[in-house]
């Protein structure tokens, strides 16, 4: 009867257009109220039948009939007050059941009081049985609505068959989302999970069919079209193994973002995306001391140099979440500053944001910026970072990375900044490139200023960042889109990698641990072969390495190492309270030697050879082989192999050696 009524309602609704919304609501409202009126009229008689059996009919007319109109009125008003006629019962859950119980309980109390005042001699057992049966029958009526909707949707379903990998919390939430919101387009055929205890058990009525090794068999048996990897905390090696199992099935493979991307534990189908390179390289999620970070950023004026760059812009996004008083976005490129300014204003409308176009090498301009805004925390991410390009013009690397850092650090000191964090690189360890040497000198500069300043100056070193401007991944994607070949300098080239959000979060964390003068180094995990990176990208594009897309080796360039040294190199490190952050044990800065070297570097700024020779004196571990090769490099055809990105102006190399 109920299903028939629902079908009639659905037919009327399907024939209506947008202008009939009010009519649709009236039909549903009237139908639900009619059903409830029938139920609340029947339950008192049912109570009498249970208690008095043969005399129930006679007692109903003598005890209850005079009050039935009032009983129905009280019940329906209570139901209306609890919103039982303004809910989407197709999504009914425990909350709706509690609303029904509350409405029935309140109305039962009112009815008992009314009958007592009216002098009706109705036994308490009748009220109690009527209360319980009304909850049950109204609840069943709403369950019937949900079942009718489910059967109608299932009958017309011709959508995608989905297999979920991972029968944990994330998998359960994804299954719930699909069943509630995507029933008409997706059907879950089952789960797979490597925990044998879970096999053959059910989640939301869906069976756990086996482990990862059973994926291909399950896909064939259940006609699976789409596989969802619901394991946001799984490591990259696990995702790689699962993807390998899925590769031969021909299914669309999607995954949840890594844990660092999921905010407040909310997992929805909208957050599903194609498997990408970051998933294959995924490591354990970064655990942050949010209280410690918020204590030195929350309510503070924060300035970020290089705010339009990959790391700088991500730092701004992370900082904006911590409720600073104001964020100053400083950068030389107006387009990139405009983009991050607009993005932050949309996402964080309550945060004060001020874009500043300035060159860190302009002493007077930077001095005015600091004097006017008095930032309490500074993140210095502005730098020339591309290794081969800086080999060609070391004077520019020195101007920006060394003297630009000196200008900003001295301005921070004069303005009374509390914390100054410089973004450095692993290439500062025993440098073999101009870029690495300039970064090491910049570290010496801020360590020197820290000795005479109340500001806490620190540097943070880390390796290559996936997807940053000028890095390997964007270049490889362009080369794949063009049909290849992918160019790699050497088959044994290895690098350490982390994601942009992970790098930014650890930089913020290191800042919270600053006491002044430290050079923090970040745990980068295990190094990865560049050729493996390229092959993964080719396969994720649905192509075959060396067959569909060729891989060519161009030879190492001056300034490049086959293997970046561990970030624990030089004199070793000491641990901190964060498991992924260490402090480098570096020799004390020789102030006289540093000042003489900086003065000599300033004098040599117009001569490449003199610049390199002077840097060698400042950084004894800087390899002398590079200087001998640099002049030759300028005239080699290798220069043409590096590609200049026309949109960002960033110099992209085949190895993507960027900090």
XYZ file of C-alpha atoms in Angstrom:
659
model
C 0.000 0.000 0.000
C 2.772 2.382 0.996
C 4.882 1.506 -2.057
C 1.880 2.054 -4.310
C 1.268 5.469 -2.779
C 4.946 6.394 -3.235
C 4.829 5.319 -6.890
C 1.796 7.534 -7.473
C 3.602 10.447 -5.855
C 6.700 9.779 -7.979
C 4.642 9.754 -11.184
C 3.115 13.085 -10.304
C 6.487 14.517 -9.382
C 8.176 13.295 -12.562
C 5.517 15.037 -14.644
C 6.081 18.332 -12.886
C 8.641 20.972 -13.763
C 10.665 23.443 -11.727
C 7.672 25.687 -11.220
C 5.813 22.884 -9.416
C 8.159 22.700 -6.436
C 5.496 23.989 -4.054
C 2.993 21.419 -5.313
C 5.524 18.634 -4.854
C 6.127 19.668 -1.268
C 2.388 19.799 -0.575
C 1.878 16.308 -1.996
C 4.665 14.828 0.119
C 3.581 16.771 3.208
C -0.050 15.665 2.810
C 0.895 12.044 2.158
C 3.101 11.781 5.233
C 0.511 13.468 7.428
C -2.209 11.097 6.191
C -0.031 8.050 6.971
C 0.731 9.410 10.463
C -2.942 10.161 11.142
C -3.836 6.549 10.311
C -1.058 5.242 12.572
C -1.894 7.415 15.602
C -5.575 6.505 15.228
C -4.780 2.807 15.195
C -2.190 2.550 18.012
C -4.626 3.273 20.927
C -6.943 0.536 19.639
C -3.911 -1.779 19.299
C -3.043 -1.061 22.945
C -6.558 -1.970 24.020
C -6.405 -5.193 21.992
C -3.211 -6.202 23.758
C -4.551 -5.445 27.247
C -8.231 -6.344 27.039
C -8.639 -8.462 23.894
C -12.416 -9.274 23.666
C -13.681 -6.010 25.217
C -11.272 -3.802 23.279
C -13.916 -2.542 20.846
C -16.345 -1.543 23.559
C -13.658 0.148 25.653
C -12.367 2.061 22.627
C -15.730 3.749 22.099
C -16.247 4.481 25.799
C -12.675 5.528 26.737
C -10.880 6.753 23.649
C -13.246 7.811 20.898
C -14.202 11.136 22.564
C -10.546 12.141 22.675
C -9.272 10.774 19.320
C -9.493 14.068 17.460
C -7.438 15.744 20.200
C -4.949 12.840 20.245
C -4.437 13.029 16.474
C -4.072 16.819 16.633
C -1.496 16.667 19.445
C 0.488 13.933 17.689
C 0.611 15.687 14.310
C 1.519 19.064 15.820
C 4.340 17.404 17.741
C 5.529 15.608 14.597
C 5.491 18.902 12.723
C 7.427 20.603 15.498
C 10.144 17.934 15.344
C 10.472 18.406 11.590
C 9.177 14.982 10.546
C 7.584 16.521 7.449
C 10.682 18.417 6.360
C 13.217 15.622 6.046
C 14.567 13.632 3.085
C 13.608 10.175 4.285
C 15.574 8.483 1.503
C 18.659 9.355 3.619
C 17.067 8.458 6.980
C 19.509 7.489 9.731
C 19.723 7.320 13.525
C 19.090 11.076 13.750
C 15.685 10.671 12.121
C 14.818 7.796 14.462
C 15.688 9.969 17.462
C 13.470 12.736 16.077
C 10.544 10.273 15.800
C 11.116 9.041 19.354
C 11.276 12.595 20.671
C 8.109 13.675 18.878
C 6.131 10.628 20.069
C 7.405 10.968 23.654
C 6.509 14.645 23.911
C 3.059 14.119 22.428
C 2.441 11.107 24.733
C 3.225 13.192 27.815
C 0.868 15.935 26.636
C -1.890 13.364 25.925
C -1.510 11.803 29.397
C -1.775 15.205 31.043
C -4.776 16.166 28.900
C -6.634 12.888 29.583
C -6.004 13.225 33.319
C -7.321 16.793 33.357
C -10.353 15.686 31.311
C -11.147 12.987 33.863
C -10.674 10.030 31.481
C -9.958 6.787 33.354
C -7.431 5.473 30.825
C -4.958 2.969 32.318
C -1.270 3.958 32.193
C -0.494 0.713 30.361
C -2.578 1.934 27.400
C -0.536 5.128 27.199
C 2.729 3.213 27.445
C 1.818 0.616 24.790
C 0.473 3.347 22.525
C 3.758 5.285 22.939
C 5.916 2.282 21.959
C 3.759 1.106 19.066
C 3.525 4.624 17.616
C 7.343 4.924 17.560
C 7.628 1.522 15.879
C 4.931 2.087 13.257
C 5.969 5.652 12.344
C 9.565 4.464 12.151
C 8.563 1.563 9.893
C 6.608 3.918 7.645
C 9.713 6.066 7.132
C 11.853 2.980 6.620
C 9.344 1.906 3.992
C 9.891 5.191 2.162
C 13.626 4.623 2.148
C 13.272 1.020 0.975
C 10.857 2.036 -1.790
C 13.313 4.676 -3.013
C 16.207 2.215 -2.844
C 14.316 -0.454 -4.834
C 13.232 2.066 -7.448
C 16.805 3.299 -7.876
C 18.240 -0.212 -7.938
C 15.707 -1.339 -10.534
C 16.725 1.421 -12.923
C 20.423 1.208 -12.120
C 22.824 0.753 -15.023
C 25.846 2.591 -13.656
C 29.449 1.792 -12.862
C 30.453 -1.335 -10.948
C 32.909 -0.249 -8.254
C 35.462 -2.253 -6.273
C 36.897 -0.577 -3.152
C 40.443 -1.447 -2.078
C 40.673 -1.007 1.686
C 37.960 -2.041 4.135
C 38.920 0.475 6.815
C 37.415 3.778 7.923
C 38.099 5.529 4.607
C 36.632 2.643 2.592
C 33.527 2.566 4.791
C 32.998 6.328 4.371
C 33.400 6.079 0.606
C 30.881 3.209 0.528
C 28.412 5.238 2.585
C 28.793 8.210 0.220
C 28.195 6.058 -2.852
C 25.151 4.348 -1.352
C 23.592 7.622 -0.219
C 24.401 9.958 -3.085
C 25.478 7.947 -6.118
C 23.173 4.934 -6.030
C 21.831 5.736 -9.474
C 25.277 5.869 -11.109
C 27.565 3.593 -9.081
C 27.153 0.113 -7.622
C 29.636 -1.296 -5.096
C 30.320 -4.951 -5.909
C 32.627 -5.489 -2.941
C 35.755 -4.648 -0.988
C 39.233 -6.125 -0.972
C 41.503 -6.003 2.058
C 44.661 -7.878 3.022
C 43.444 -8.510 6.579
C 42.228 -12.166 6.518
C 39.988 -11.498 9.534
C 37.820 -9.188 7.419
C 37.321 -11.592 4.517
C 33.705 -12.669 3.900
C 32.393 -10.069 6.340
C 30.047 -7.239 5.365
C 30.206 -3.428 5.396
C 26.898 -1.666 4.635
C 25.631 -4.881 3.093
C 28.662 -5.243 0.805
C 30.970 -8.243 1.137
C 34.759 -8.161 1.563
C 35.695 -10.495 -1.271
C 39.387 -11.134 -0.660
C 42.841 -9.558 -0.700
C 44.888 -7.565 -3.185
C 45.997 -10.703 -5.006
C 42.341 -11.403 -5.875
C 41.722 -8.081 -7.647
C 42.000 -9.375 -11.225
C 39.762 -12.371 -10.494
C 37.141 -10.160 -8.794
C 37.191 -7.661 -11.667
C 36.453 -10.414 -14.187
C 33.787 -12.144 -12.085
C 31.846 -9.009 -11.094
C 32.333 -6.959 -14.286
C 34.093 -4.167 -12.380
C 34.534 -0.857 -14.221
C 36.157 1.291 -11.534
C 38.567 0.579 -8.681
C 38.842 3.007 -5.755
C 41.956 2.859 -3.565
C 40.639 3.981 -0.161
C 43.921 3.861 1.776
C 44.937 7.492 2.419
C 47.654 6.572 4.929
C 49.251 3.821 2.809
C 52.859 4.270 1.769
C 53.971 4.783 -1.796
C 55.235 1.202 -2.164
C 51.787 -0.154 -1.218
C 50.013 2.120 -3.705
C 52.535 1.093 -6.353
C 51.818 -2.620 -5.727
C 48.048 -2.083 -5.871
C 48.354 -0.076 -9.072
C 50.434 -2.878 -10.564
C 47.622 -5.354 -9.759
C 45.028 -3.013 -11.289
C 47.051 -2.206 -14.402
C 46.093 -5.368 -16.285
C 42.352 -5.062 -15.548
C 41.626 -2.099 -17.807
C 39.561 -0.458 -15.037
C 39.584 3.218 -14.145
C 41.628 3.551 -10.962
C 40.978 6.382 -8.508
C 42.310 7.135 -5.068
C 41.788 9.341 -2.064
C 44.278 12.131 -1.408
C 47.078 11.530 1.089
C 46.300 12.147 4.744
C 47.905 15.598 4.705
C 45.295 16.684 2.135
C 42.219 15.484 4.052
C 40.907 18.183 6.395
C 38.965 17.305 9.555
C 38.632 13.655 8.493
C 35.955 14.426 5.890
C 36.175 11.954 3.031
C 33.774 12.277 0.107
C 33.507 10.899 -3.388
C 34.214 14.403 -4.723
C 37.751 14.106 -3.346
C 38.474 10.992 -5.407
C 40.958 11.573 -8.221
C 43.139 9.683 -10.642
C 46.256 8.049 -9.185
C 49.211 10.401 -9.648
C 52.934 10.381 -9.069
C 52.660 11.732 -5.529
C 50.633 8.645 -4.577
C 53.377 6.302 -5.805
C 55.990 8.227 -3.797
C 53.726 8.677 -0.767
C 55.379 8.376 2.631
C 54.085 8.341 6.167
C 51.924 11.439 6.781
C 53.619 14.355 8.524
C 52.529 14.699 12.144
C 52.565 18.373 13.071
C 52.632 20.091 16.433
C 49.823 22.456 15.479
C 49.770 24.062 18.915
C 53.462 24.918 18.662
C 53.103 26.297 15.129
C 49.995 28.306 15.953
C 51.688 29.833 19.002
C 54.296 31.669 16.926
C 52.117 32.443 13.865
C 48.580 32.898 15.202
C 47.746 36.579 15.649
C 51.116 37.647 14.180
C 52.108 39.716 11.156
C 53.806 37.265 8.770
C 55.832 38.152 5.669
C 56.728 35.616 2.969
C 59.303 36.503 0.311
C 58.994 34.646 -2.970
C 55.309 34.317 -2.095
C 54.347 33.590 -5.705
C 56.667 30.592 -6.030
C 55.897 26.927 -5.406
C 57.124 26.786 -1.809
C 56.302 30.405 -0.991
C 52.686 30.140 -2.136
C 52.157 26.886 -0.231
C 53.635 28.492 2.887
C 51.060 31.274 2.490
C 48.214 28.730 2.239
C 49.367 26.901 5.359
C 49.957 30.140 7.283
C 46.488 31.458 6.409
C 44.941 28.438 8.168
C 46.640 29.457 11.435
C 44.793 32.782 11.852
C 47.643 35.293 11.501
C 46.911 38.977 12.048
C 48.105 39.766 8.516
C 50.024 38.083 5.693
C 52.387 40.078 3.484
C 52.942 38.488 0.066
C 56.263 39.807 -1.233
C 57.530 38.923 -4.680
C 59.090 40.346 -7.801
C 56.681 38.802 -10.318
C 53.347 40.619 -10.321
C 51.418 37.809 -12.032
C 52.309 35.135 -9.481
C 51.664 37.497 -6.556
C 48.305 38.428 -8.061
C 47.326 34.747 -8.337
C 48.186 33.772 -4.749
C 46.622 36.999 -3.440
C 43.352 36.270 -5.244
C 43.341 32.613 -4.122
C 43.887 33.472 -0.456
C 41.234 36.204 -0.464
C 38.671 33.689 -1.753
C 39.619 30.880 0.636
C 40.308 33.044 3.701
C 38.053 36.124 3.435
C 38.536 37.018 7.113
C 42.348 37.122 6.896
C 44.100 40.436 6.216
C 46.320 40.016 3.143
C 48.666 42.572 1.589
C 50.484 41.933 -1.713
C 53.865 43.654 -2.087
C 55.796 43.871 -5.368
C 59.477 44.247 -4.506
C 62.933 42.891 -5.341
C 64.783 41.439 -2.355
C 68.012 42.967 -3.736
C 66.604 46.510 -3.460
C 67.868 47.594 -0.041
C 65.885 50.829 0.186
C 62.602 49.253 -0.960
C 62.945 46.296 1.445
C 63.839 48.653 4.306
C 60.621 50.636 3.703
C 58.545 47.449 3.517
C 59.840 46.281 6.912
C 59.626 49.726 8.509
C 56.025 50.216 7.351
C 54.679 46.723 8.113
C 56.918 45.501 10.954
C 56.452 41.742 10.308
C 56.923 39.577 13.383
C 57.650 36.365 11.450
C 59.479 36.159 8.105
C 59.781 33.190 5.731
C 62.449 33.906 3.137
C 61.695 31.705 0.119
C 62.837 34.087 -2.640
C 65.805 32.623 -4.526
C 67.237 31.687 -7.892
C 67.114 27.895 -7.679
C 67.706 26.325 -11.117
C 71.118 24.692 -11.197
C 72.116 24.798 -14.905
C 70.829 28.346 -15.385
C 72.809 29.609 -12.405
C 75.931 27.901 -13.763
C 75.661 30.194 -16.779
C 75.329 33.392 -14.732
C 76.813 33.051 -11.250
C 76.767 36.816 -10.687
C 72.939 36.767 -10.697
C 72.868 33.828 -8.301
C 75.133 35.745 -5.914
C 73.126 38.973 -6.198
C 69.833 37.249 -5.397
C 70.683 34.303 -3.161
C 73.495 35.864 -1.120
C 73.040 39.627 -1.078
C 69.234 39.456 -1.433
C 69.152 37.256 1.673
C 71.519 39.659 3.461
C 69.281 42.633 2.619
C 66.109 40.932 3.896
C 67.808 39.528 7.023
C 69.279 42.902 8.005
C 65.903 44.597 7.466
C 64.266 41.968 9.694
C 66.868 42.615 12.383
C 66.263 46.398 12.303
C 62.463 45.931 12.350
C 62.595 43.688 15.433
C 61.261 40.567 13.703
C 60.847 37.685 16.152
C 61.592 34.692 13.865
C 63.305 34.596 10.460
C 63.239 31.286 8.547
C 65.280 30.924 5.352
C 64.420 28.163 2.883
C 67.690 26.463 1.908
C 68.573 23.298 -0.018
C 70.403 19.996 0.266
C 72.675 21.313 -2.491
C 74.348 23.485 0.142
C 75.951 20.276 1.437
C 79.430 20.001 -0.123
C 78.193 22.068 -3.091
C 79.164 21.288 -6.673
C 77.038 24.041 -8.200
C 76.845 27.816 -8.059
C 73.312 27.571 -6.716
C 74.361 25.263 -3.886
C 77.355 27.428 -2.998
C 75.271 30.611 -2.859
C 72.767 28.908 -0.574
C 75.539 27.793 1.769
C 76.892 31.363 1.907
C 73.360 32.615 2.627
C 73.216 30.195 5.568
C 76.487 31.653 6.865
C 75.060 35.165 6.514
C 71.987 34.533 8.660
C 74.039 32.574 11.230
C 76.338 35.570 11.493
C 73.493 38.083 11.897
C 71.858 35.801 14.485
C 74.845 36.311 16.813
C 74.210 40.056 17.175
C 70.426 40.154 16.815
C 67.422 39.572 19.043
C 65.713 37.947 16.050
C 65.891 34.145 15.845
C 67.474 33.388 12.466
C 67.324 29.796 11.179
C 67.618 27.971 7.860
C 65.755 24.860 6.693
C 67.312 22.477 4.156
C 65.402 19.969 2.066
C 65.683 18.287 -1.313
C 63.627 18.263 -4.489
C 59.942 19.124 -4.455
C 57.516 17.274 -6.719
C 55.643 19.544 -9.093
C 57.444 22.777 -8.222
C 58.208 25.216 -11.002
C 61.080 24.048 -13.133
C 61.099 20.566 -11.601
C 61.291 17.273 -13.460
C 57.608 16.316 -13.269
C 56.074 19.248 -15.215
C 58.786 18.890 -17.871
C 58.259 15.134 -18.178
C 54.493 15.674 -18.549
C 55.078 18.130 -21.396
C 57.459 15.708 -23.094
C 54.933 12.854 -22.769
C 52.151 15.063 -24.160
C 54.393 15.864 -27.132
C 54.948 12.161 -27.797
C 58.418 12.029 -26.289
C 61.217 11.493 -25.882
C 61.781 12.047 -22.171
C 65.301 13.388 -21.624
C 67.290 12.338 -18.562
C 70.890 13.243 -17.894
C 72.064 9.862 -16.565
C 70.434 6.439 -15.895
C 71.845 6.359 -12.342
C 70.785 9.886 -11.347
C 69.016 9.808 -7.960
C 67.297 12.483 -5.928
C 65.376 12.910 -2.683
C 61.768 14.056 -3.089
C 58.894 15.359 -1.017
C 55.570 16.974 -1.880
C 55.040 20.734 -1.788
C 52.560 20.640 1.163
C 54.856 18.334 3.144
C 57.836 20.641 2.597
C 55.865 23.740 3.597
C 54.464 22.107 6.723
C 57.906 21.007 7.895
C 59.314 24.493 7.268
C 56.567 25.907 9.504
C 57.289 23.250 12.123
C 61.017 24.006 12.075
C 60.242 27.685 12.644
C 58.388 26.807 15.825
C 61.516 25.049 17.131
C 63.917 27.929 16.446
C 66.157 29.168 19.232
C 68.469 31.021 16.814
C 71.356 30.062 14.547
C 70.223 26.531 13.657
C 70.344 24.970 10.231
C 67.511 22.434 10.244
C 67.553 19.503 7.834
C 64.440 17.551 6.870
C 64.169 13.789 6.637
C 63.635 13.129 2.921
C 63.252 9.341 3.107
C 64.923 7.210 0.459
C 66.367 8.607 -2.811
C 64.540 7.804 -6.050
C 65.999 7.219 -9.488
C 64.981 9.900 -11.959
C 64.483 7.254 -14.649
C 62.022 5.393 -12.370
C 60.181 8.673 -11.870
C 59.912 9.124 -15.637
C 58.713 5.554 -16.222
C 56.045 5.907 -13.524
C 54.723 9.031 -15.220
C 54.644 7.303 -18.594
C 52.687 4.358 -17.142
C 50.269 6.669 -15.289
C 49.586 8.262 -18.678
C 48.505 4.845 -19.973
C 51.628 4.369 -22.115
C 54.562 1.961 -22.168
C 58.091 3.235 -21.364
C 60.728 2.785 -24.104
C 57.971 1.669 -26.504
C 55.294 4.376 -26.690
C 57.582 7.007 -25.156
C 61.342 6.815 -25.600
C 63.781 7.688 -22.825
C 67.007 9.391 -23.887
C 70.116 10.128 -21.821
C 71.830 13.458 -22.488
C 74.783 13.291 -20.079
C 75.295 15.074 -16.768
C 75.659 18.830 -16.760
C 78.213 20.909 -14.873
C 76.989 21.514 -11.346
C 75.022 18.257 -11.133
C 75.736 15.274 -8.919
C 74.652 11.739 -9.692
C 73.690 11.331 -6.044
C 72.710 14.099 -3.657
C 74.410 13.562 -0.321
C 72.319 12.681 2.677
C 71.053 15.682 4.556
C 72.913 14.300 7.565
C 76.265 14.860 5.823
C 79.054 17.249 6.844
C 79.502 17.042 10.611
C 76.356 15.051 11.331
C 73.083 16.066 12.950
C 71.277 16.017 16.232
C 67.652 15.062 16.710
C 64.837 17.410 17.654
C 61.445 16.789 19.195
C 60.090 16.198 15.675
C 61.008 12.867 14.105
C 61.477 14.329 10.605
C 63.541 17.384 11.569
C 67.213 17.417 12.563
C 69.761 20.116 13.342
C 73.018 20.118 11.353
C 76.206 20.217 13.439
C 78.087 22.968 11.638
C 81.307 24.738 12.516
C 81.005 28.159 14.060
C 81.040 31.008 11.541
C 84.427 32.740 11.203
C 83.150 36.322 11.261
C 86.279 38.016 9.928
C 86.644 35.504 7.112
C 82.959 35.837 6.203
C 83.016 39.638 6.112
C 86.224 39.692 4.021
C 84.711 37.121 1.678
C 81.449 39.037 1.261
C 83.351 42.235 0.530
C 85.482 40.402 -2.040
C 82.360 38.817 -3.533
C 80.785 42.262 -3.898
C 83.897 43.478 -5.706
C 83.992 40.409 -7.989
C 80.302 40.551 -8.877
C 80.894 41.560 -12.515
C 83.323 38.751 -13.317
C 82.120 35.143 -13.394
C 85.537 33.593 -12.788
C 86.288 35.909 -9.861
C 82.861 35.175 -8.374
C 83.504 31.440 -8.462
C 87.019 31.797 -7.047
C 85.764 33.969 -4.183
C 82.932 31.552 -3.362
C 85.492 28.754 -3.207
C 87.306 30.682 -0.489
C 84.089 31.244 1.436
C 82.946 27.622 1.053
C 86.029 25.333 1.017
C 83.881 22.260 0.258
C 82.703 23.865 -3.009
C 84.123 21.655 -5.805
C 86.845 23.347 -7.896
C 86.048 21.155 -10.910
C 82.967 23.226 -11.673
C 84.870 26.458 -12.297
C 87.085 24.774 -14.873
C 84.079 23.443 -16.793
C 81.862 26.517 -16.683
C 83.381 28.425 -19.588
C 83.191 25.345 -21.796
C 79.605 24.724 -20.796
C 78.506 28.090 -22.155
C 79.491 27.034 -25.657
C 78.220 23.479 -25.601
C 75.071 22.317 -27.329
C 73.840 21.170 -23.910
C 72.578 24.673 -23.305
C 69.858 24.106 -25.874
C 68.689 21.016 -24.045
C 67.431 23.075 -21.121
C 64.007 24.552 -21.765
C 62.751 27.984 -20.823
C 59.133 27.970 -19.696
C 57.478 30.898 -21.454
C 54.678 31.345 -18.917
C 56.557 31.280 -15.641
C 59.996 32.259 -16.892
C 61.427 29.307 -14.981
C 64.335 27.372 -16.373
C 63.357 23.701 -16.616
C 65.968 20.982 -16.823
C 65.641 17.325 -17.564
C 66.670 16.395 -14.054
C 64.555 18.941 -12.238
C 67.198 19.734 -9.651
C 65.370 22.261 -7.514
C 65.223 22.809 -3.762
